[in-house]
Short mmCIF file of C-alpha atoms in Angstrom, two decimals:
data_model
loop_
_atom_site.label_atom_id
_atom_site.label_comp_id
_atom_site.label_asym_id
_atom_site.label_seq_id
_atom_site.Cartn_x
_atom_site.Cartn_y
_atom_site.Cartn_z
CA MET N 30 -20.08 2.42 -2.38
CA THR N 31 -17.17 0.60 -1.62
CA ASP N 32 -16.23 0.35 2.10
CA TYR N 33 -12.55 0.71 2.95
CA TYR N 34 -11.22 0.10 6.43
CA ALA N 35 -9.22 2.68 8.04
CA PRO N 36 -7.79 3.14 11.51
CA LEU N 37 -9.22 5.71 14.00
CA GLY N 38 -6.52 5.51 16.67
CA GLY N 39 -7.23 5.56 20.38
CA LEU N 40 -5.97 3.11 22.86
CA PRO N 41 -7.27 -0.22 24.13
CA PRO N 42 -8.74 -0.14 27.63
CA GLN N 43 -6.65 -1.02 30.56
CA THR N 44 -8.81 -4.08 31.02
CA ALA N 45 -7.74 -5.50 27.66
CA LEU N 46 -5.95 -8.75 27.40
CA HIS N 47 -2.17 -8.41 26.39
CA THR N 48 -2.69 -10.98 23.57
CA GLY N 49 -2.60 -10.24 19.90
CA ARG N 50 -1.77 -11.21 16.27
CA ALA N 51 1.32 -8.89 16.01
CA VAL N 52 4.36 -10.75 14.67
CA PHE N 53 7.78 -9.93 12.99
CA THR N 54 9.79 -12.79 11.52
CA GLU N 55 12.80 -13.29 9.23
CA SER N 56 10.63 -13.15 6.24
CA TYR N 57 7.28 -11.38 7.00
CA ALA N 58 5.49 -9.17 9.37
CA VAL N 59 2.01 -8.73 10.53
CA ILE N 60 0.84 -5.50 11.72
CA PRO N 61 -3.04 -6.12 13.15
CA ARG N 62 -5.30 -3.26 13.10
CA GLY N 63 -5.36 -3.08 16.96
CA VAL N 64 -1.80 -1.95 16.96
CA PHE N 65 -2.73 1.45 15.27
CA SER N 66 -2.95 3.31 18.26
CA ASP N 67 -2.38 7.05 19.14
CA ILE N 68 1.17 6.25 20.56
CA VAL N 69 2.76 4.78 17.54
CA THR N 70 1.69 7.67 15.05
CA SER N 71 4.35 10.05 13.66
CA LEU N 72 4.18 13.63 12.60
CA LEU N 73 6.17 14.81 9.63
CA PRO N 74 7.81 18.17 8.86
CA GLY N 75 6.03 20.59 6.46
CA TRP N 76 2.57 19.17 7.28
CA ALA N 77 -0.39 20.81 9.12
CA GLY N 78 -3.17 18.79 10.70
CA MET N 79 -1.42 15.40 9.79
CA ARG N 80 -0.48 12.25 11.76
CA CYS N 81 0.45 8.98 10.21
CA TRP N 82 1.29 5.34 10.99
CA ILE N 83 4.58 4.34 9.16
CA ILE N 84 3.86 0.64 8.47
CA ALA N 85 6.79 -0.18 6.23
CA ARG N 86 10.12 1.37 5.78
CA PRO N 87 13.36 0.02 3.98
CA MET N 88 15.19 -2.16 6.44
CA THR N 89 18.50 -3.95 5.29
CA GLY N 90 18.07 -7.81 5.28
CA PHE N 91 14.26 -7.45 5.07
CA SER N 92 12.33 -5.44 2.70
CA GLU N 93 14.34 -2.78 1.08
CA THR N 94 12.39 -0.99 -1.59
CA PHE N 95 9.51 0.92 -0.19
CA SER N 96 7.84 2.70 2.50
CA GLN N 97 4.12 2.94 3.21
CA TYR N 98 2.12 5.29 5.45
CA VAL N 99 -1.34 5.33 6.50
CA VAL N 100 -2.23 9.09 6.75
CA GLU N 101 -4.83 10.94 8.66
CA LEU N 102 -5.46 14.70 7.55
CA ARG N 103 -7.78 16.72 9.29
CA ALA N 104 -9.99 19.27 7.88
CA GLY N 105 -8.00 22.51 6.83
CA GLY N 106 -4.80 20.38 6.76
CA GLY N 107 -2.10 19.64 4.04
CA SER N 108 1.24 20.36 2.88
CA GLU N 109 2.82 22.66 0.34
CA GLN N 110 5.93 20.29 0.07
CA PRO N 111 4.93 16.64 0.94
CA GLU N 112 7.88 14.98 -0.55
CA THR N 113 11.35 16.13 0.40
CA ASP N 114 13.32 13.25 -1.71
CA PRO N 115 13.54 14.37 -5.41
CA GLU N 116 14.23 10.58 -6.38
CA ALA N 117 10.87 9.43 -4.58
CA GLN N 118 7.82 8.50 -6.50
CA ALA N 119 4.48 7.99 -4.77
CA VAL N 120 1.07 6.56 -4.99
CA LEU N 121 -1.75 7.89 -2.89
CA PHE N 122 -5.02 5.76 -2.29
CA VAL N 123 -7.79 7.56 -0.48
CA THR N 124 -10.01 5.28 1.93
CA HIS N 125 -12.00 8.20 3.51
CA GLY N 126 -13.19 11.67 2.90
CA SER N 127 -11.93 13.96 0.26
CA LEU N 128 -8.43 15.51 -0.70
CA THR N 129 -7.44 18.36 -3.29
CA LEU N 130 -4.27 17.24 -5.06
CA VAL N 131 -2.40 19.93 -7.06
CA VAL N 132 0.15 18.66 -9.61
CA ASP N 133 2.12 20.82 -11.72
CA GLY N 134 -0.55 23.54 -11.22
CA ALA N 135 -3.48 21.28 -11.96
CA ARG N 136 -6.10 20.56 -9.43
CA HIS N 137 -7.61 17.22 -8.88
CA SER N 138 -10.32 16.14 -6.57
CA LEU N 139 -9.60 12.78 -4.71
CA THR N 140 -12.50 11.06 -2.96
CA SER N 141 -12.85 7.42 -1.42
CA GLY N 142 -11.22 5.10 -3.95
CA GLY N 143 -9.16 7.92 -5.50
CA TYR N 144 -5.49 6.96 -6.73
CA ALA N 145 -2.75 9.04 -7.74
CA TYR N 146 0.57 8.27 -9.21
CA LEU N 147 3.16 10.90 -8.78
CA PRO N 148 6.57 10.66 -10.44
CA PRO N 149 9.87 11.53 -8.94
CA SER N 150 10.66 15.25 -8.80
CA SER N 151 7.05 16.03 -9.10
CA ASP N 152 5.54 19.36 -7.98
CA TRP N 153 2.62 18.23 -5.96
CA LYS N 154 0.73 19.69 -2.97
CA LEU N 155 -2.14 18.00 -1.02
CA TYR N 156 -4.83 19.71 1.10
CA ASN N 157 -8.09 18.74 2.83
CA GLU N 158 -10.47 21.49 1.94
CA GLY N 159 -13.38 19.36 3.26
CA GLU N 160 -15.17 19.27 6.41
CA GLU N 161 -14.27 15.76 7.82
CA THR N 162 -11.09 14.08 8.43
CA ALA N 163 -9.46 12.29 5.39
CA ARG N 164 -7.58 9.15 5.45
CA PHE N 165 -5.31 7.67 2.76
CA HIS N 166 -2.28 5.57 2.02
CA TRP N 167 0.91 7.05 0.95
CA VAL N 168 3.37 4.41 -0.90
CA ARG N 169 6.79 5.76 -1.58
CA LYS N 170 9.68 4.23 -3.53
CA ARG N 171 12.94 5.65 -5.15
CA TYR N 172 12.57 5.41 -8.95
CA GLU N 173 15.27 3.26 -10.75
CA PRO N 174 16.02 4.43 -14.17
CA ALA N 175 16.32 2.04 -16.92
CA PRO N 176 18.40 2.75 -20.26
CA GLY N 177 16.11 3.84 -23.07
CA VAL N 178 13.02 4.02 -20.70
CA GLU N 179 11.46 7.38 -20.12
CA ARG N 180 9.92 8.20 -16.65
CA PRO N 181 6.34 7.85 -16.04
CA ALA N 182 3.75 10.79 -16.16
CA ALA N 183 1.59 11.56 -13.17
CA PHE N 184 -2.11 10.46 -13.49
CA VAL N 185 -5.21 10.49 -11.25
CA THR N 186 -8.03 8.06 -11.34
CA ASN N 187 -10.53 6.08 -9.14
CA GLU N 188 -10.88 2.42 -8.43
CA ARG N 189 -14.69 2.76 -9.56
CA ASP N 190 -13.45 3.57 -12.90
CA ILE N 191 -11.32 0.48 -13.40
CA PRO N 192 -12.91 -2.94 -14.18
CA PRO N 193 -11.11 -5.75 -12.23
CA THR N 194 -9.16 -8.22 -14.30
CA PRO N 195 -9.99 -11.82 -13.43
CA MET N 196 -7.20 -14.30 -12.90
CA PRO N 197 -7.07 -16.80 -15.46
CA ASP N 198 -9.24 -20.17 -14.71
CA THR N 199 -10.60 -18.79 -11.61
CA GLY N 200 -14.22 -17.94 -12.73
CA GLY N 201 -13.86 -14.42 -11.25
CA ALA N 202 -13.22 -15.66 -7.77
CA TRP N 203 -9.78 -13.83 -8.02
CA ALA N 204 -9.26 -10.45 -9.65
CA THR N 205 -6.94 -7.64 -9.72
CA THR N 206 -7.76 -3.99 -10.20
CA ARG N 207 -4.61 -2.71 -12.08
CA PHE N 208 -4.07 0.93 -12.14
CA VAL N 209 -1.03 0.40 -14.47
CA ASP N 210 -0.55 -1.55 -17.52
CA PRO N 211 1.78 -4.58 -16.43
CA SER N 212 3.69 -4.24 -19.80
CA ASP N 213 4.41 -0.60 -19.24
CA LEU N 214 8.10 -0.66 -18.58
CA ARG N 215 8.29 2.84 -17.35
CA HIS N 216 6.90 1.76 -14.11
CA ASP N 217 9.09 0.02 -11.49
CA MET N 218 6.47 -0.29 -8.88
CA HIS N 219 2.60 -1.33 -8.96
CA VAL N 220 -0.06 -0.80 -6.39
CA ASN N 221 -3.03 -2.74 -7.28
CA ILE N 222 -6.11 -3.94 -5.42
CA VAL N 223 -6.73 -7.73 -5.23
CA THR N 224 -10.02 -8.99 -4.66
CA PHE N 225 -11.29 -12.50 -3.70
CA GLN N 226 -14.84 -13.54 -3.69
CA PRO N 227 -15.89 -15.90 -0.82
CA GLY N 228 -14.02 -19.34 -1.51
CA GLY N 229 -11.46 -17.75 -3.65
CA LEU N 230 -7.83 -18.67 -3.15
CA ILE N 231 -4.37 -18.46 -4.32
CA PRO N 232 -3.92 -22.11 -5.43
CA PHE N 233 -0.04 -22.38 -4.87
CA GLU N 234 2.64 -20.98 -2.72
CA GLU N 235 3.82 -18.05 -4.73
CA THR N 236 7.54 -17.57 -4.17
CA HIS N 237 9.27 -14.80 -6.04
CA VAL N 238 11.67 -11.83 -6.09
CA MET N 239 8.98 -9.20 -5.63
CA GLU N 240 8.61 -7.50 -2.06
CA HIS N 241 4.97 -6.87 -0.89
CA GLY N 242 3.00 -4.70 1.30
CA LEU N 243 -0.69 -5.68 1.67
CA TYR N 244 -3.10 -3.83 3.65
CA VAL N 245 -6.36 -5.45 3.95
CA LEU N 246 -9.33 -3.16 2.79
CA GLU N 247 -12.19 -5.34 3.51
CA GLY N 248 -13.17 -8.74 4.64
CA LYS N 249 -11.17 -11.51 6.30
CA ALA N 250 -9.12 -14.72 5.13
CA VAL N 251 -6.34 -16.89 6.09
CA TYR N 252 -2.92 -16.08 4.48
CA ARG N 253 0.03 -18.41 4.05
CA LEU N 254 3.13 -16.50 5.01
CA ASN N 255 6.38 -18.58 4.83
CA ARG N 256 5.58 -21.71 7.12
CA ASP N 257 2.47 -20.30 8.86
CA TRP N 258 -1.16 -19.88 8.07
CA VAL N 259 -2.34 -16.49 9.59
CA GLU N 260 -5.71 -15.13 10.07
CA VAL N 261 -5.97 -11.40 8.68
CA GLU N 262 -8.97 -9.09 8.60
CA ALA N 263 -9.64 -5.59 7.28
CA GLY N 264 -7.27 -3.00 8.88
CA ASP N 265 -4.46 -5.56 9.16
CA PHE N 266 -1.11 -5.10 7.25
CA MET N 267 1.28 -7.86 5.88
CA TRP N 268 4.75 -7.02 4.90
CA LEU N 269 6.77 -9.66 3.03
CA ARG N 270 10.45 -9.68 2.04
CA ALA N 271 11.41 -11.45 -1.19
CA TYR N 272 11.00 -15.08 -1.81
CA CYS N 273 8.57 -15.28 1.23
CA PRO N 274 6.24 -18.24 0.28
CA GLN N 275 2.51 -16.71 0.22
CA ALA N 276 -0.88 -18.23 -0.50
CA CYS N 277 -4.33 -17.28 0.55
CA TYR N 278 -7.93 -18.74 1.25
CA ALA N 279 -10.83 -16.35 1.55
CA GLY N 280 -13.45 -18.26 3.33
CA GLY N 281 -16.12 -15.61 3.57
CA PRO N 282 -18.81 -14.58 4.46
CA GLY N 283 -18.05 -11.47 2.33
CA ARG N 284 -15.10 -10.82 -0.12
CA PHE N 285 -11.71 -10.27 0.88
CA ARG N 286 -9.63 -7.12 -0.55
CA TYR N 287 -6.39 -5.64 -0.16
CA LEU N 288 -4.12 -2.87 -1.33
CA LEU N 289 -0.91 -4.49 -2.73
CA TYR N 290 2.46 -2.86 -3.53
CA LYS N 291 5.23 -4.79 -5.47
CA ASP N 292 8.53 -3.87 -7.08
CA VAL N 293 8.66 -4.87 -10.66
CA ASN N 294 10.38 -4.35 -14.07
CA ARG N 295 14.01 -3.85 -13.28
CA HIS N 296 17.12 -6.12 -13.13
CA ALA N 297 18.06 -7.52 -9.76
CA ARG N 298 20.72 -5.21 -8.21
CA LEU N 299 24.06 -6.60 -7.74
CA GLY N 300 26.48 -5.72 -4.97
CA GLY N 301 24.29 -3.80 -2.46
CA VAL N 302 20.85 -2.43 -1.89
CA PHE N 303 19.38 0.15 -4.30
CA GLY N 304 20.05 3.98 -3.14
CA ARG N 305 22.96 3.14 -0.99
#
């Protein structure tokens, strides 16, 4: 079974050294796993038995398209109305436990590795009907319609059912698990899983219009962020604004994997931030 790192909360001891890897710059942020403490959690209206770490939110002048939550849902918890913004679409990705998702009256079981796409204005509900705490990621983005393009439909799948696609000329050292066909223009965001085998790398500095959220699910690596090489490990989150140069070297000893958000398939907006 695939292992996914998920935060457990708590607080560091009073004897802990006050040094860490957290950083927020003009082009990127790193939120290391040690920052996921009890005192930085949020509670949301309409939920029972839930707390979350809000690790990304739209910020003018930085990353402006999405929010991302790491959610902890206790046994018996859930929500009859998780989403209050009718323009928001969502991706859910389960890292621990099991959840019951109800979409337009249809029930779905999401276990570890479970993935759900929920289009805007979906009638969806979420419950933890199991006996242990469930943990999942919730990525939200306001959907941007395009002329002549219909809105995508909801779907539920699991990472284990989708073969990773090796990147060209890498011999499988770098692969992407794609939950949406990249040529499907109905989708204006992708949430994928990227996997590097030990020794795998991004062999150039990617510099592009897409914003990114990268939550490390497994392993460790050194990641190039703008001018800096940064060590990251399972449980860390990297948040990149558009055009932040990036590269990666996964030195091992095990594979390195992260959940990746990016905005895609739409014109660059002119004269202001989308949704304002």
